[in-house]
């Protein structure tokens, strides 16, 4: 006799019969089907994060406050009294000169604010932004403002 594919069978005991639970009280797992009696565990309709009536974790944690705009423009600020102290001789002052003097960090936008006084020194300031009082004080001292 020749062995053919349809003659092959698994070894005895290799495949256990599928247990159909909850199909009558005569079987091994009839009636409660291995789930105990009553309660949500027996009914099987709760979600995985259900905490049994306790306030859930997502409601216990505090909410994040505020909002961070991705479009916010952040300036390095320099006041007029700082410019007067760093550059007593006046002249042309740009972001690179302010970086060299240690007033601001490299690669960031610079805004000049009007706190303090220039002491009558003429300065030509180049920056990314100026406050109204700073532009007025620089102009009154004979200097100029250039927005980059």
Coordinates of C-alpha atoms in Angstrom, one line a residue:
X1 CA 0.0 0.0 0.0
X2 CA 1.3 3.5 -0.9
X3 CA 1.3 6.2 1.7
X4 CA -0.8 9.2 0.6
X5 CA -1.5 12.6 2.1
X6 CA -5.1 11.8 2.9
X7 CA -3.9 8.8 5.0
X8 CA -2.0 11.1 7.4
X9 CA -3.6 11.6 10.9
X10 CA -2.2 13.2 14.0
X11 CA -1.0 11.0 16.8
X12 CA -3.5 9.8 19.4
X13 CA -4.0 12.5 22.0
X14 CA -2.1 15.2 20.1
X15 CA -5.2 17.3 19.5
X16 CA -7.6 17.9 22.4
X17 CA -11.2 18.6 21.4
X18 CA -12.2 22.3 21.6
X19 CA -14.2 23.0 24.8
X20 CA -17.4 24.8 24.1
X21 CA -18.0 26.5 27.5
X22 CA -21.5 27.5 28.7
X23 CA -23.4 25.0 26.6
X24 CA -25.4 23.2 29.3
X25 CA -25.0 21.9 32.8
X26 CA -23.9 18.4 31.8
X27 CA -20.5 19.4 30.5
X28 CA -17.2 20.2 32.3
X29 CA -17.7 24.0 32.0
X30 CA -21.4 24.3 31.8
X31 CA -23.6 26.8 33.7
X32 CA -21.1 29.6 34.7
X33 CA -18.4 28.6 32.1
X34 CA -15.5 29.1 34.6
X35 CA -16.4 32.7 35.3
X36 CA -17.7 32.3 38.8
X37 CA -21.1 33.7 39.8
X38 CA -22.6 37.1 39.0
X39 CA -20.8 40.4 38.8
X40 CA -19.1 42.3 36.0
X41 CA -16.4 39.6 35.6
X42 CA -19.1 37.0 34.8
X43 CA -20.8 39.3 32.2
X44 CA -17.7 40.3 30.3
X45 CA -18.8 43.7 29.1
X46 CA -16.3 46.1 30.9
X47 CA -13.4 47.8 29.2
X48 CA -9.8 47.1 30.1
X49 CA -9.2 50.4 32.0
X50 CA -12.4 50.0 34.2
X51 CA -11.4 50.4 37.9
X52 CA -14.5 48.9 39.5
X53 CA -16.3 52.2 40.3
X54 CA -13.2 53.9 41.6
X55 CA -12.5 57.3 40.0
X56 CA -10.5 56.4 36.9
X57 CA -6.8 57.4 36.5
X58 CA -7.5 59.8 33.6
X59 CA -9.9 61.7 35.9
X60 CA -7.7 61.7 39.0
X61 CA -4.7 63.3 37.2
X62 CA -4.6 67.1 37.0
X63 CA -5.4 68.8 33.7
X64 CA -2.6 70.7 31.9
X65 CA -3.0 74.4 32.4
X66 CA -2.3 77.0 29.8
X67 CA -1.3 76.9 26.2
X68 CA 2.0 77.2 24.5
X69 CA 1.8 78.8 21.1
X70 CA 4.2 77.3 18.5
X71 CA 4.3 80.7 16.7
X72 CA 5.4 82.7 19.7
X73 CA 8.4 85.0 19.0
X74 CA 10.9 85.2 21.8
X75 CA 13.4 88.1 21.9
X76 CA 16.7 88.6 23.8
X77 CA 16.2 92.0 25.4
X78 CA 18.8 94.7 25.9
X79 CA 18.1 97.9 27.7
X80 CA 19.5 101.3 26.8
X81 CA 21.5 101.6 30.0
X82 CA 23.2 98.3 29.2
X83 CA 24.1 99.6 25.7
X84 CA 25.4 102.8 27.2
X85 CA 27.6 100.8 29.6
X86 CA 28.9 98.4 27.0
X87 CA 29.5 101.0 24.3
X88 CA 30.4 104.4 25.9
X89 CA 32.0 105.7 22.7
X90 CA 28.7 105.0 20.7
X91 CA 28.9 104.0 17.1
X92 CA 27.1 101.4 15.1
X93 CA 25.7 98.5 17.2
X94 CA 24.2 95.3 15.7
X95 CA 23.4 91.9 17.1
X96 CA 26.9 90.7 16.4
X97 CA 28.4 93.5 18.5
X98 CA 26.0 92.7 21.3
X99 CA 27.0 89.0 21.2
X100 CA 30.7 90.0 21.3
X101 CA 30.0 92.2 24.3
X102 CA 28.1 89.3 26.1
X103 CA 24.8 91.1 26.2
X104 CA 22.8 88.5 24.2
X105 CA 23.2 84.9 22.9
X106 CA 24.1 84.1 19.4
X107 CA 21.5 83.2 16.8
X108 CA 18.5 84.7 18.6
X109 CA 16.3 87.7 17.9
X110 CA 17.2 91.0 19.7
X111 CA 14.8 93.6 21.1
X112 CA 16.0 96.9 22.5
X113 CA 13.9 98.3 25.4
X114 CA 13.9 101.8 26.8
X115 CA 14.9 101.4 30.4
X116 CA 17.7 103.7 31.4
X117 CA 19.4 106.5 29.5
X118 CA 22.1 106.7 26.8
X119 CA 23.8 109.7 28.4
X120 CA 23.9 111.8 25.2
X121 CA 26.0 109.2 23.3
X122 CA 25.0 108.9 19.6
X123 CA 24.4 105.3 18.7
X124 CA 23.1 103.7 15.5
X125 CA 21.4 100.5 16.7
X126 CA 20.4 97.6 14.4
X127 CA 18.0 95.1 16.0
X128 CA 15.0 92.9 15.2
X129 CA 12.6 95.0 17.3
X130 CA 12.5 98.2 19.4
X131 CA 10.1 99.4 22.0
X132 CA 8.6 102.8 21.4
X133 CA 10.4 104.5 24.3
X134 CA 13.8 103.0 23.2
X135 CA 13.3 104.3 19.6
X136 CA 12.4 107.7 21.0
X137 CA 15.4 108.0 23.3
X138 CA 17.8 106.8 20.6
X139 CA 16.4 109.4 18.2
X140 CA 16.6 112.1 20.9
X141 CA 20.3 111.4 21.4
X142 CA 21.0 111.9 17.7
X143 CA 21.2 108.2 16.8
X144 CA 19.1 106.0 14.5
X145 CA 17.2 102.7 14.7
X146 CA 17.3 100.0 12.0
X147 CA 14.9 97.1 12.1
X148 CA 16.5 93.9 10.7

